[in-house]
Short mmCIF file of C-alpha atoms in Angstrom, two decimals:
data_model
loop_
_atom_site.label_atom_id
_atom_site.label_comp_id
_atom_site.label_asym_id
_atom_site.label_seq_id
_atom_site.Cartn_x
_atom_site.Cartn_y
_atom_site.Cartn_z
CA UNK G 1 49.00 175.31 130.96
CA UNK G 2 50.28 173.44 127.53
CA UNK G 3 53.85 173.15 127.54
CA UNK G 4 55.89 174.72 124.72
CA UNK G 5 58.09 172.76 121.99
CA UNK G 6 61.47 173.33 121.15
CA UNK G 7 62.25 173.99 118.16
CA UNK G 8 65.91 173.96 118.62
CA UNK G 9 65.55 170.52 120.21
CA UNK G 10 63.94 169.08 117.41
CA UNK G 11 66.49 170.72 114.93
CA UNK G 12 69.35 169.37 117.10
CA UNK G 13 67.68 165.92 116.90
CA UNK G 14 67.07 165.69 113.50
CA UNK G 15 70.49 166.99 112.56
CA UNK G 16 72.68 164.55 114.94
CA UNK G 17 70.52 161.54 113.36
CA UNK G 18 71.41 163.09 110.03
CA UNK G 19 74.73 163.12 110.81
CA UNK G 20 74.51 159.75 109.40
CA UNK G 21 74.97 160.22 106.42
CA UNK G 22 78.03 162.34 106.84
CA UNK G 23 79.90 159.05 107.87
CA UNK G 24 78.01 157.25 104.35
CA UNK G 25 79.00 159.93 102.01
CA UNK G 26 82.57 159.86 103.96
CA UNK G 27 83.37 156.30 103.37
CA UNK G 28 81.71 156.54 99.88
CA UNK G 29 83.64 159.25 98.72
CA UNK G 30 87.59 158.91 100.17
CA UNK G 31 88.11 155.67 98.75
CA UNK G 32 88.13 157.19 95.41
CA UNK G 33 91.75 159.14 96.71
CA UNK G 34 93.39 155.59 98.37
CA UNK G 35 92.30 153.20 95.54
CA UNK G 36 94.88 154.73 93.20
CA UNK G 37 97.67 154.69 95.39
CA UNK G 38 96.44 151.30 97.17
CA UNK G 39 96.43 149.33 93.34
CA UNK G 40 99.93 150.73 92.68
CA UNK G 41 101.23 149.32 96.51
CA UNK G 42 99.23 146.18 96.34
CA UNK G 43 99.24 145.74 92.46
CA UNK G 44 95.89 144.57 92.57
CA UNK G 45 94.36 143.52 89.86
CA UNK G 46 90.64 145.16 88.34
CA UNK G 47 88.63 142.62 90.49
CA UNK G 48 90.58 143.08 93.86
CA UNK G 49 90.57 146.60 93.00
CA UNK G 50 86.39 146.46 93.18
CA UNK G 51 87.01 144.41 96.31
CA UNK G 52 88.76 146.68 98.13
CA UNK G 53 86.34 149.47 97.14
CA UNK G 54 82.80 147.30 97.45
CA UNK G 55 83.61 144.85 100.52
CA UNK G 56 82.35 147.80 102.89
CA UNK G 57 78.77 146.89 101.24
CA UNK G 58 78.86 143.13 102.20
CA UNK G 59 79.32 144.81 106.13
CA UNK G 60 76.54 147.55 105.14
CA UNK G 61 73.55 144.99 104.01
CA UNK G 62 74.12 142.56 106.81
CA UNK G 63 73.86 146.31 109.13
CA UNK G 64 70.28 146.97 107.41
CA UNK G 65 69.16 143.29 107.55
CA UNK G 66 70.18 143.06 111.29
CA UNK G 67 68.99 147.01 112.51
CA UNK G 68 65.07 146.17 112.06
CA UNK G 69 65.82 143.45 115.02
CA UNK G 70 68.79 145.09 116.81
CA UNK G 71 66.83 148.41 116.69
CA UNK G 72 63.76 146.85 118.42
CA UNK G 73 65.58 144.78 121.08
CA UNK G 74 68.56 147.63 122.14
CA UNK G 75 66.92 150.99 121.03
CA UNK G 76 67.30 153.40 118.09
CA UNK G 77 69.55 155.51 119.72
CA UNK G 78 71.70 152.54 121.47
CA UNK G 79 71.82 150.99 117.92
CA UNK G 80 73.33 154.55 116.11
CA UNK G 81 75.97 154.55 119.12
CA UNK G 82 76.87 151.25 118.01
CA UNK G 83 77.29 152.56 114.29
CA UNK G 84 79.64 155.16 115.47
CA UNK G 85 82.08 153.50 117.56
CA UNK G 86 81.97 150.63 114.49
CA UNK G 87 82.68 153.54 111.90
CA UNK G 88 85.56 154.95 114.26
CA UNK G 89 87.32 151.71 114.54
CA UNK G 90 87.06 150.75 111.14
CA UNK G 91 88.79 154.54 110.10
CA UNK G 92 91.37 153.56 112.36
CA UNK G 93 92.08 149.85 111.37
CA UNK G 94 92.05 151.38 107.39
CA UNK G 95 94.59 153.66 108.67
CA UNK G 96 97.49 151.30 110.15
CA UNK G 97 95.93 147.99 107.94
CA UNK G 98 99.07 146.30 107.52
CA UNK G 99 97.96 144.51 104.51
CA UNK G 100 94.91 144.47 102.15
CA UNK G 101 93.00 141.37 103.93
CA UNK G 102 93.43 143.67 107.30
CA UNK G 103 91.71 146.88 105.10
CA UNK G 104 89.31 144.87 103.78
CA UNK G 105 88.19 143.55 107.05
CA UNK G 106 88.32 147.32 108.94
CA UNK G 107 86.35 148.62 105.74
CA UNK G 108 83.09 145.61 106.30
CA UNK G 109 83.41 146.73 110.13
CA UNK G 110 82.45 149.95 109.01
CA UNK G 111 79.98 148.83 106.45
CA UNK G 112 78.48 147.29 109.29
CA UNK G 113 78.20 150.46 111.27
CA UNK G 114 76.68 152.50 108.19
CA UNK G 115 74.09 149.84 107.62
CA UNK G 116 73.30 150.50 110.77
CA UNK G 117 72.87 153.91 110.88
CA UNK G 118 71.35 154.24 106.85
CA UNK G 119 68.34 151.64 107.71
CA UNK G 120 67.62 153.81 111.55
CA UNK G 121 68.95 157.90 110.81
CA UNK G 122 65.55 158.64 108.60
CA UNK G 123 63.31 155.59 110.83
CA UNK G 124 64.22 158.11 114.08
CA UNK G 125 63.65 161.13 112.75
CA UNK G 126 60.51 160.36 111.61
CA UNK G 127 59.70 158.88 114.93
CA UNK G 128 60.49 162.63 116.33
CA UNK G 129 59.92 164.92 114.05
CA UNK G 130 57.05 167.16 113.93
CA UNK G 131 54.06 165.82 111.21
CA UNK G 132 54.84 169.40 109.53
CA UNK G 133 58.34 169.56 108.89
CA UNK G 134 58.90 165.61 109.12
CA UNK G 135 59.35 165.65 105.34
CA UNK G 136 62.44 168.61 105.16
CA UNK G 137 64.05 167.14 108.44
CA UNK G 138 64.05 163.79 106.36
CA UNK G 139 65.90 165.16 103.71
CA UNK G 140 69.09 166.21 106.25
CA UNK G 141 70.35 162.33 105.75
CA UNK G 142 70.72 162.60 102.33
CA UNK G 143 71.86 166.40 102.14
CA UNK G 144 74.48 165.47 104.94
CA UNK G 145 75.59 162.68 102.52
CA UNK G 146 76.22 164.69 99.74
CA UNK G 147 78.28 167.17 101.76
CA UNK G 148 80.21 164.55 103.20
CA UNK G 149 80.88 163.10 99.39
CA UNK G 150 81.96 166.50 98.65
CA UNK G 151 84.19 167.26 101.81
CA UNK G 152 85.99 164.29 101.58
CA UNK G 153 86.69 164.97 97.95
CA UNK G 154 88.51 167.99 99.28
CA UNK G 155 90.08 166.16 101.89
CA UNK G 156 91.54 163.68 99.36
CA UNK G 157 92.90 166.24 97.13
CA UNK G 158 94.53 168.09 99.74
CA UNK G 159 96.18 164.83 101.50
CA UNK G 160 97.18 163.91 97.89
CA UNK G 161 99.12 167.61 97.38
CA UNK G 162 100.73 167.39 100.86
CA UNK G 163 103.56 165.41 100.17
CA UNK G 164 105.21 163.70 96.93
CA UNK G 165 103.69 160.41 95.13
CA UNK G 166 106.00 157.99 96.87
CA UNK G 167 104.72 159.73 100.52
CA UNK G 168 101.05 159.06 99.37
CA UNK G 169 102.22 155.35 98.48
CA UNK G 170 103.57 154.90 102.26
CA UNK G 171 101.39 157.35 104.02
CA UNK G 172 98.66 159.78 101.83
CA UNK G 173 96.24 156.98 101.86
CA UNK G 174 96.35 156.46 105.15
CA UNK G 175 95.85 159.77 106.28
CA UNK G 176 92.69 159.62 103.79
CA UNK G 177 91.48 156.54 105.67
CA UNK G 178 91.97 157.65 109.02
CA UNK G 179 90.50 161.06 108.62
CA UNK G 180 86.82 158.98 108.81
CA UNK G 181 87.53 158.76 112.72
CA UNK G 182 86.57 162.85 112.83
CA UNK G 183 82.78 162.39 111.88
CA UNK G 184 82.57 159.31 113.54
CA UNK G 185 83.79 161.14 116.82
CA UNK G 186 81.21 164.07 116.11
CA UNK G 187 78.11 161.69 115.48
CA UNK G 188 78.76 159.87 118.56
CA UNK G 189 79.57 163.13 120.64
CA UNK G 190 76.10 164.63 119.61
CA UNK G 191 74.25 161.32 120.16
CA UNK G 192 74.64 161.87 123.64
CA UNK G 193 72.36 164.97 123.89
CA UNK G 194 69.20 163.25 122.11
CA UNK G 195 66.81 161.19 123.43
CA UNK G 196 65.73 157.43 122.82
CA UNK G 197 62.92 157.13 120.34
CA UNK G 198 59.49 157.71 122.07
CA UNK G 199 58.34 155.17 119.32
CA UNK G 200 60.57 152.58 120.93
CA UNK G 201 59.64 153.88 124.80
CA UNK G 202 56.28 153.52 123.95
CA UNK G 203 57.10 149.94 122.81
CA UNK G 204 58.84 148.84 126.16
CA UNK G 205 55.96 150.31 127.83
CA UNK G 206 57.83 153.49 128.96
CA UNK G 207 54.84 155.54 128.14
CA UNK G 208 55.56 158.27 130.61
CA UNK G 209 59.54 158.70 129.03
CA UNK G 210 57.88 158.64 125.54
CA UNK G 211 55.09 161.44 126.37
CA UNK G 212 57.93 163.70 128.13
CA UNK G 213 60.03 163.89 125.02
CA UNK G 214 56.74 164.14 122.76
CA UNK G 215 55.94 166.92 124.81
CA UNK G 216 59.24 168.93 124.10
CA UNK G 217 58.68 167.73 120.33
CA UNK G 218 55.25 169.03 119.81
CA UNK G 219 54.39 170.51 122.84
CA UNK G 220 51.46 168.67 125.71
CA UNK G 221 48.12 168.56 123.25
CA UNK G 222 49.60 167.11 120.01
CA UNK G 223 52.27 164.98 122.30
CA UNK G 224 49.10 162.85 123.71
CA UNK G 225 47.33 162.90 120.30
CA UNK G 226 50.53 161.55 118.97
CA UNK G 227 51.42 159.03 121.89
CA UNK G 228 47.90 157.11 121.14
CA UNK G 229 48.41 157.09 117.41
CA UNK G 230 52.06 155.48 117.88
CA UNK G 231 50.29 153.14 120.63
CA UNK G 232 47.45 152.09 117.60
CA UNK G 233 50.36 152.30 115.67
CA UNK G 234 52.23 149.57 116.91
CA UNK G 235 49.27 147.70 117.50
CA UNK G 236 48.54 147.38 114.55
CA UNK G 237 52.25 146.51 113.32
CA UNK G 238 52.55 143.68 115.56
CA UNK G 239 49.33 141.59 113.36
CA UNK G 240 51.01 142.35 110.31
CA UNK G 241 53.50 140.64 108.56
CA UNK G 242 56.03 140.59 105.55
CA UNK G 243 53.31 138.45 103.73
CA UNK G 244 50.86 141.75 103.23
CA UNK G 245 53.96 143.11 100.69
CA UNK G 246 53.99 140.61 97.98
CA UNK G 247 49.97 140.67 98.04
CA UNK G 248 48.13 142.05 95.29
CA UNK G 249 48.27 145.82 94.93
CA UNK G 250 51.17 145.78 98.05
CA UNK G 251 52.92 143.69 95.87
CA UNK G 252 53.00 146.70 93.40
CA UNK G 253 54.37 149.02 95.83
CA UNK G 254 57.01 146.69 96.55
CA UNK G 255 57.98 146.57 93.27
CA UNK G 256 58.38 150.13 92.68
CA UNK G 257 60.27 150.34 95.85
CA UNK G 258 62.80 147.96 94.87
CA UNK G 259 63.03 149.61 91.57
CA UNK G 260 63.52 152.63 93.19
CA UNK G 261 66.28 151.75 95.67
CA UNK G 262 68.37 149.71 92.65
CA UNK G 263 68.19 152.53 89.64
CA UNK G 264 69.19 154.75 92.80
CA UNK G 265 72.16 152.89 92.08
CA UNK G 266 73.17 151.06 89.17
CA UNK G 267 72.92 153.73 86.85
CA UNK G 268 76.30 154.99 87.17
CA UNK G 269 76.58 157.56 89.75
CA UNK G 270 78.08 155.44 92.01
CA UNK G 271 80.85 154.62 89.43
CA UNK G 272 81.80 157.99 89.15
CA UNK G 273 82.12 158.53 92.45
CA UNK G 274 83.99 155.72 93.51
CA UNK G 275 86.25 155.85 90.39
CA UNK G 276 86.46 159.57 89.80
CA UNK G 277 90.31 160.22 89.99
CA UNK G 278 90.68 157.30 87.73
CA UNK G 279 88.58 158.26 85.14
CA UNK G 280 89.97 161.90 85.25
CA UNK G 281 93.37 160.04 85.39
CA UNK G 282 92.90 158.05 82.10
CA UNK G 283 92.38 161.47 79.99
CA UNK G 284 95.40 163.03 80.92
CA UNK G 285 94.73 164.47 84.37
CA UNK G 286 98.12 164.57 86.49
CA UNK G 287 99.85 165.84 89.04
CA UNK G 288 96.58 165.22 91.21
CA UNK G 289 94.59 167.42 89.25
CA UNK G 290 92.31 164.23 88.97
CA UNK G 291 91.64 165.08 92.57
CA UNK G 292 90.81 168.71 92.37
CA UNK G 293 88.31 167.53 89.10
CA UNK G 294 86.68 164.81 91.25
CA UNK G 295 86.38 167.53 94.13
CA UNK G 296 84.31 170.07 91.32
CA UNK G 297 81.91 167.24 90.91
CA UNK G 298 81.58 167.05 94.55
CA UNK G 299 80.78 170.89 94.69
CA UNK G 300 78.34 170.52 91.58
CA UNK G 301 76.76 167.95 93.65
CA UNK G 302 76.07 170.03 97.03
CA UNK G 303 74.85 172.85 94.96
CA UNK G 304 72.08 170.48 93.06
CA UNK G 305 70.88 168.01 95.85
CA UNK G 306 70.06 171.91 97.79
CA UNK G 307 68.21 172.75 94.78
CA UNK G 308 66.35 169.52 94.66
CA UNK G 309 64.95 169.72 97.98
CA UNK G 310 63.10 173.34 96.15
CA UNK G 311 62.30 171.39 92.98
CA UNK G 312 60.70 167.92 94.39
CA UNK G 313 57.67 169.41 95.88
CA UNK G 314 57.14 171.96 93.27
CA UNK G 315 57.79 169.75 89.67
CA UNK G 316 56.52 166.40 91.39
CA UNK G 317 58.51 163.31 92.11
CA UNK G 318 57.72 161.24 88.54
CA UNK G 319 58.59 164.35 86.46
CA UNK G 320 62.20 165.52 87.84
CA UNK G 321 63.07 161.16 87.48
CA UNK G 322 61.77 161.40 83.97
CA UNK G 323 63.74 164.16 82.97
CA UNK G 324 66.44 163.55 85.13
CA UNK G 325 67.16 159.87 83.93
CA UNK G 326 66.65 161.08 79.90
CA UNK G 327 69.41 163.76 80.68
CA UNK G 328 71.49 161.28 82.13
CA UNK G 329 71.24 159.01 79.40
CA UNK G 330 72.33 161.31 77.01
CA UNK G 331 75.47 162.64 78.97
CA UNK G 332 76.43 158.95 79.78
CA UNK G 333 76.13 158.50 75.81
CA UNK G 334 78.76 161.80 75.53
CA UNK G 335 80.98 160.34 78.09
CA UNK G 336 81.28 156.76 76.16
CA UNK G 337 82.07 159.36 72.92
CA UNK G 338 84.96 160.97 75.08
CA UNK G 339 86.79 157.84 76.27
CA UNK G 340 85.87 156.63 72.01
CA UNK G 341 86.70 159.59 69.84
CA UNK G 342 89.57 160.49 72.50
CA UNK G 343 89.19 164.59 71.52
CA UNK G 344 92.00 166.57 72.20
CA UNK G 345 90.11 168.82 74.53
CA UNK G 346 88.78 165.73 76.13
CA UNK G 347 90.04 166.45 79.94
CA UNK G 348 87.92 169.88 79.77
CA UNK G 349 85.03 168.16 78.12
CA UNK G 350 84.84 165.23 80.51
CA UNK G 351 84.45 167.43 83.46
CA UNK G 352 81.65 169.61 81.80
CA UNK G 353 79.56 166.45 80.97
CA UNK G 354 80.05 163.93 84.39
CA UNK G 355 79.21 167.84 85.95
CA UNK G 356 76.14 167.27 83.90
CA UNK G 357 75.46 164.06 84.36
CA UNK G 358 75.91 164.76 88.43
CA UNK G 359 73.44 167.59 88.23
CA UNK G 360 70.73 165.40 86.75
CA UNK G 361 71.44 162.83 89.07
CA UNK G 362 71.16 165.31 92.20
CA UNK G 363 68.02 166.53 91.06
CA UNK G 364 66.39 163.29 90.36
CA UNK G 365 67.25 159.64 90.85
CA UNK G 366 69.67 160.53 93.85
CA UNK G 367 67.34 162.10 96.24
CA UNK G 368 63.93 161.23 95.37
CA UNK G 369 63.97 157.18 95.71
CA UNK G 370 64.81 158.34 99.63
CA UNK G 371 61.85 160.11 100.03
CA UNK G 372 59.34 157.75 97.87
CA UNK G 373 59.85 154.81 99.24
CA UNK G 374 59.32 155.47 102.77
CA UNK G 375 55.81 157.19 101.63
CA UNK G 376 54.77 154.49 99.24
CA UNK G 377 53.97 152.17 102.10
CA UNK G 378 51.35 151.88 104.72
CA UNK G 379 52.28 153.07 108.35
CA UNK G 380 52.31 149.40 109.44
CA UNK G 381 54.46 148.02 106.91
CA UNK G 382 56.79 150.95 106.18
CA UNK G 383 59.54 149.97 108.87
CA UNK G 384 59.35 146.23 106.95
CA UNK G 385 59.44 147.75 103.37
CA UNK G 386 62.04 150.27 103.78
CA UNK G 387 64.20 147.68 105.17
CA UNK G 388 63.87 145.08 102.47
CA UNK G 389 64.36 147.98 99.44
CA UNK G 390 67.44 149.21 101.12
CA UNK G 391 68.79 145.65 101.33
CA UNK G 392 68.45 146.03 97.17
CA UNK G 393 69.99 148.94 97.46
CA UNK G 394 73.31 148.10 99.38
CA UNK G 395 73.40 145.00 96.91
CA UNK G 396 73.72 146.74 93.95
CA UNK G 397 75.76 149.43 95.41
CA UNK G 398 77.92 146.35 95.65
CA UNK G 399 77.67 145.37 92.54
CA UNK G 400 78.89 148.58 91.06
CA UNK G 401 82.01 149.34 93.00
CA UNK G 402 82.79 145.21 92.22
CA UNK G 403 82.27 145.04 88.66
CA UNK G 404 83.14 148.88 87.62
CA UNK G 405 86.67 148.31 86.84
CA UNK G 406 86.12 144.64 85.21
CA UNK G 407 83.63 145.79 82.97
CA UNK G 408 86.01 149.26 82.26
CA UNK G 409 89.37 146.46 81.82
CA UNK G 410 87.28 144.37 79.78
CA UNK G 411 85.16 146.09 77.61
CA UNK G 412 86.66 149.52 77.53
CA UNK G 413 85.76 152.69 79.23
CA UNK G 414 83.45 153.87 76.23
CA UNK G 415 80.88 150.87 76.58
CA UNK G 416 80.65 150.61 80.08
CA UNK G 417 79.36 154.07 79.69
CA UNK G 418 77.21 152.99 77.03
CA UNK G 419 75.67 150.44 79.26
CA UNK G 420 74.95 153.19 81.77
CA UNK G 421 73.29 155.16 79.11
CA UNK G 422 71.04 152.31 78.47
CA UNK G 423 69.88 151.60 81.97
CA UNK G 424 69.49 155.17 82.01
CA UNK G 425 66.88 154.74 79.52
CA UNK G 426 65.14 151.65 80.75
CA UNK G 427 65.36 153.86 84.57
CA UNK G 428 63.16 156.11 81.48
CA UNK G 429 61.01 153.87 80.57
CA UNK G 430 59.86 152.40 83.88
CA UNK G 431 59.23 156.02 85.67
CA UNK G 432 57.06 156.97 82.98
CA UNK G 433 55.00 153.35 83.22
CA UNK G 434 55.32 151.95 86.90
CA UNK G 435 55.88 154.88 89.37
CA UNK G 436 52.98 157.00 90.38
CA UNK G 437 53.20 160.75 91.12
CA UNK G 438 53.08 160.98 94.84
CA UNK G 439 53.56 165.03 94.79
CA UNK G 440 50.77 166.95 97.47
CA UNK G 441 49.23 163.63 98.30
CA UNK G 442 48.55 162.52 101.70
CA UNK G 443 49.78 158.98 103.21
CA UNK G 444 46.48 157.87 102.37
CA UNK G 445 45.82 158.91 99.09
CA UNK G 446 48.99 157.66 98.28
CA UNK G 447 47.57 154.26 99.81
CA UNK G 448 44.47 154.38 97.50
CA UNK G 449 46.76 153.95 94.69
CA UNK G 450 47.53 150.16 95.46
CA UNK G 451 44.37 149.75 96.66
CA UNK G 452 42.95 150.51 93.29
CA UNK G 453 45.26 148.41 91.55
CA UNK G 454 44.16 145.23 94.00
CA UNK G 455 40.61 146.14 92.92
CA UNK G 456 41.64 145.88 89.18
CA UNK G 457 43.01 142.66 89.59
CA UNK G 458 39.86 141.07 91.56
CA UNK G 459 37.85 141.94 88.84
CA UNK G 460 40.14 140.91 85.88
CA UNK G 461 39.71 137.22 88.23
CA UNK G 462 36.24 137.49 88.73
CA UNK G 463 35.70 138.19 84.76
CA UNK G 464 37.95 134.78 83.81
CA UNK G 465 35.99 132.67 86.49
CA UNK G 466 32.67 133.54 84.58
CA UNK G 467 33.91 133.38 80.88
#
C-alpha cells in the first residue's frame, strides 16, 4: 500500500526554511530607525554612517562563500541552526554594544548568520519540495523578506514614539536592535521540527533516512523515483566543476546571472530602504513621522511582492523587468526633481513617488532575479552558480548602504537619484538584449537556450578558420 504525503509537513518545511528571510528583511530594514539616532550619539560622519549600516554585508558574503562547503560537510539543516543562534547573538550584542566598533562587530556576526541562511533557505526547499509546487514554496523566502522589511518598519516607528528623542538617543535604538533576537528565536524553535535534507542524506549514504522523509514529501512511488534522480544527481555533480560556467554558452548564463543578482541591487531600492527616515527627514518630516512614511512604503511593498507572485507566471519574467525597470527610471528621475525643485508639497509628493518606485520594484527587479537565476542553470551546476551570483549580490548590497550617504553628502540628494535613474535605464537596456524569457519553459528548454548560443559561436569559429 503507497504511503500518503503530507501536505502540512511540506508546508511546515518550506515555511520554517523561509523563515529566513524574515531575519534578512529584519536586519535590512531596522537599521533604517537606529542610524539616525546612532549618527547623532556617535557623530559619525557620511562614510562611518555607511559603515555602520553595510558592515553586516562583509559578514553576509563570507556566510554565502563558506555555506556551499559548510552545508556539505555539517548538513543543511545543522548549517541554518548555526544562522540562527549567529543572528540571535548578534541582536543582542547590537543591543548593549557599548561603542560603535562593538556594533559593528555584533552586526558582521549576524551578516554571517544571514549569509548563511540566504545561500541554503531556497537550496533546501528545493531539495524538499514537491516538483509541483517547488516554484510557489520558493517564493516564501523572498515574501517572508518583504514582510519582515515591512514589520520592522512598524517596529521602528513605534520604538521611536515610545519615549522622547533624548530616550531614543540612550535607549530607542537599542530596543530596535535587540528586537532581531524574536525571529531569530522563532526560526531556530521551528528548525527543530524539520528534517535534514534527503539531498544531503543521500550524500552521506543515508539512503534509507533520505527515502523516509521523501516518502512523507511525495508519498512511496514518486519518493523512489525521486531518490534515484538525486542519486544521478549528485553523480553527476561530483565530475563537474566551476570551469563548465565560464564556457561558451554557460558562460552566457553566468553572465545574466550576475547581472541579475547586481541590478537586484544597485538600482536604488536598497537605498531607500536603508535610508528611508532620512530621506523623509530631509523634506520636512518630524516628530517621527519619517518613521510612519518609511513604514507606508513597507506596506506598499507587502501588498506588491503578493501581487507579483500572480503576475510572474502570467506576464513572463523579461516583460514585468522591462516595464518594471522603465517605471523605475522615471520615478527615480521625479525623486531627483523633488530633492531639486524643493516643491512646497514636496513631503506628500515624495511618498507618492518612492510608493511608486517600490511598487515597480516589487513587481519586477525585486523578486524575479530570485527565481531566474536558480532556473537559468543546469541541475549540476545550479548549487555552484547560485552561490557565485549571490556573492555579487551581497557585494553590491555593500556597496550601496557604503556609498549612499557619500554620494548623497557629496553630490546632493537630486543626482544620486539621477544616477539611479540611469542604471535604471541601462537595468532597461540589458533585459530587453541579454535576458531570455524563461516563462512556461521547462529546466530543459531553458537549457537549450545556452546550448544554442554555444552552437552559434562554433560556427562563427569554424567560418574564420576557413576564410
Amino acid at each position: 500500500m503507497e504511503k500518503k504525503h503530507s501536505l502540512w509537513y511540506v508546508i511546515l518545511i518550506a515555511a520554517s526554511a523561509g523563515m529566513a528571510g524574515l531575519l534578512y528583511g529584519f536586519d535590512t530594514a531596522v537599521i533604517s530607525g537606529a542610524i539616525g539616532y546612532l549618527q547623532e550619539l556617535y557623530d559619525l560622519s557620511p562614510a562611518m554612517e555607511g559603515w555602520v549600516i553595510s558592515c553586516v554585508m562583509i559578514g553576509g558574503v563570507t556566510g554565502v562563500a563558506l555555506s556551499g562547503f559548510l552545508s556539505d560537510r555539517w548538513g543543511r539543516k545543522k548549517l541554518l541552526m548555526v544562522s540562527a543562534i549567529f543572528f540571535i547573538i548578534s541582536a543582542l550584542g547590537s543591543a548593549f554594544a557599548i561603542d560603535v566598533t562593538t556594533l559593528v562587530l555584533a552586526r558582521i556576526l549576524g551578516g554571517l548568520g544571514i549569509g548563511f541562511a540566504s545561500a541554503l533557505s531556497v537550496t533546501y526547499i528545493s531539495e524538499c519540495a514537491p516538483p509541483a509546487i517547488r516554484g510557489r514554496l520558493g517564493s516564501l523566502y523572498q515574501l517572508f523578506t518583504i514582510f519582515g522589511i515591512c514589520a520592522t518598519f512598524y517596529i521602528n516607528y513605534f520604538v521611536a514614539n515610545s519615549g522622547t528623542h533624548e530616550w531614543g538617543l540612550e535607549l530607542g535604538w537599542r530596543w530596535m536592535l535587540g528586537y532581531g533576537t524574536i525571529p531569530g528565536i522563532i526560526f531556530l524553535f521551528l528548525l527543530f521540527f524539520i528534517p535534514e535534507s534527503p539531498r544531503f542524506l543521500i550524500q552521506k549514504g543515508k539512503d534509507k533516512e533520505a527515502l523516509h522523509i521523501l516518502k512523507r514529501i511525495n508519498g512511496e512511488e514518486i519518493a523512489h523515483k525521486e531518490a534515484k534522480e538525486i542519486k544521478a544527481s549528485i553523480e553527476v555533480e561530483q565530475s563537474s566543476s566551476v570551469k563548465e560556467l565560464v564556457k561558451p554558452g554557460l558562460r552566457m548564463a553566468m553572465g545574466v546571472g550576475i547581472f541579475l543578482a547586481l541590478f537586484n541591487q544597485v538600482i536604488g531600492m536598497n537605498a531607500v530602504t536603508y535610508y528611508g527616515p532620512d530621506i523623509f527627514r530631509s523634506v520636512g518630516f518630524e516628530n517621527n513621522t519619517e518613521f510612519l512614511a518609511t513604514s507606508i512604503i513597507g506596506s506598499v511593498q507587502v501588498v506588491f511582492t503578493i501581487l507579483a507572485i500572480f503576475l510572474i507566471d502570467k506576464l513572463g519574467r523579461k516583460k514585468l523587468m522591462a516595464i518594471g525597470s522603465s517605471l523605475m527610471a522615471l520615478f527615480m528621475l521625479l525623486i531627483g526633481s523633488v530633492f531639486f525643485f524643493e516643491p512646497a508639497n514636496a513631503g506628500v509628493l515624495l511618498i507618492i513617488l518612492i510608493a511608486g518606485f517600490t511598487a515597480s520594484f516589487c513587481v519586477s527587479m525585486g523578486p524575479i532575479p530570485w527565481i531566474m537565476i536558480p532556473e537559468i542553470f543546469p541541475n549540476h551546476l545550479r548549487a555552484k552558480a547560485v552561490g557565485i551570483a549571490t556573492i555579487f549580490l551581497w557585494g553590491a548590497n555593500w556597496a550601496i548602504g557604503q556609498f549612499t550617504p557619500v554620494l548623497i553628502n557629496n553630490m546632493g540628494s537630486s543626482f544620486t537619484f539621477w544616477m539611479f535613474a540611469v542604471i535604471n535605464v541601462i537595468c532597461f537596456i540589458f533585459v530587453m538584449t541579454i535576458v531570455p524569457e524563461t516563462k512556461n519553459k521547462t529546466l530543459e528548454e531553458i537549457g537549450q537556450l545556452w546550448k544554442e548560443d554555444k552552437q552559434v559561436e562554433k560556427e562563427e569559429k569554424v567560418q574564420e578558420e576557413m576564410a
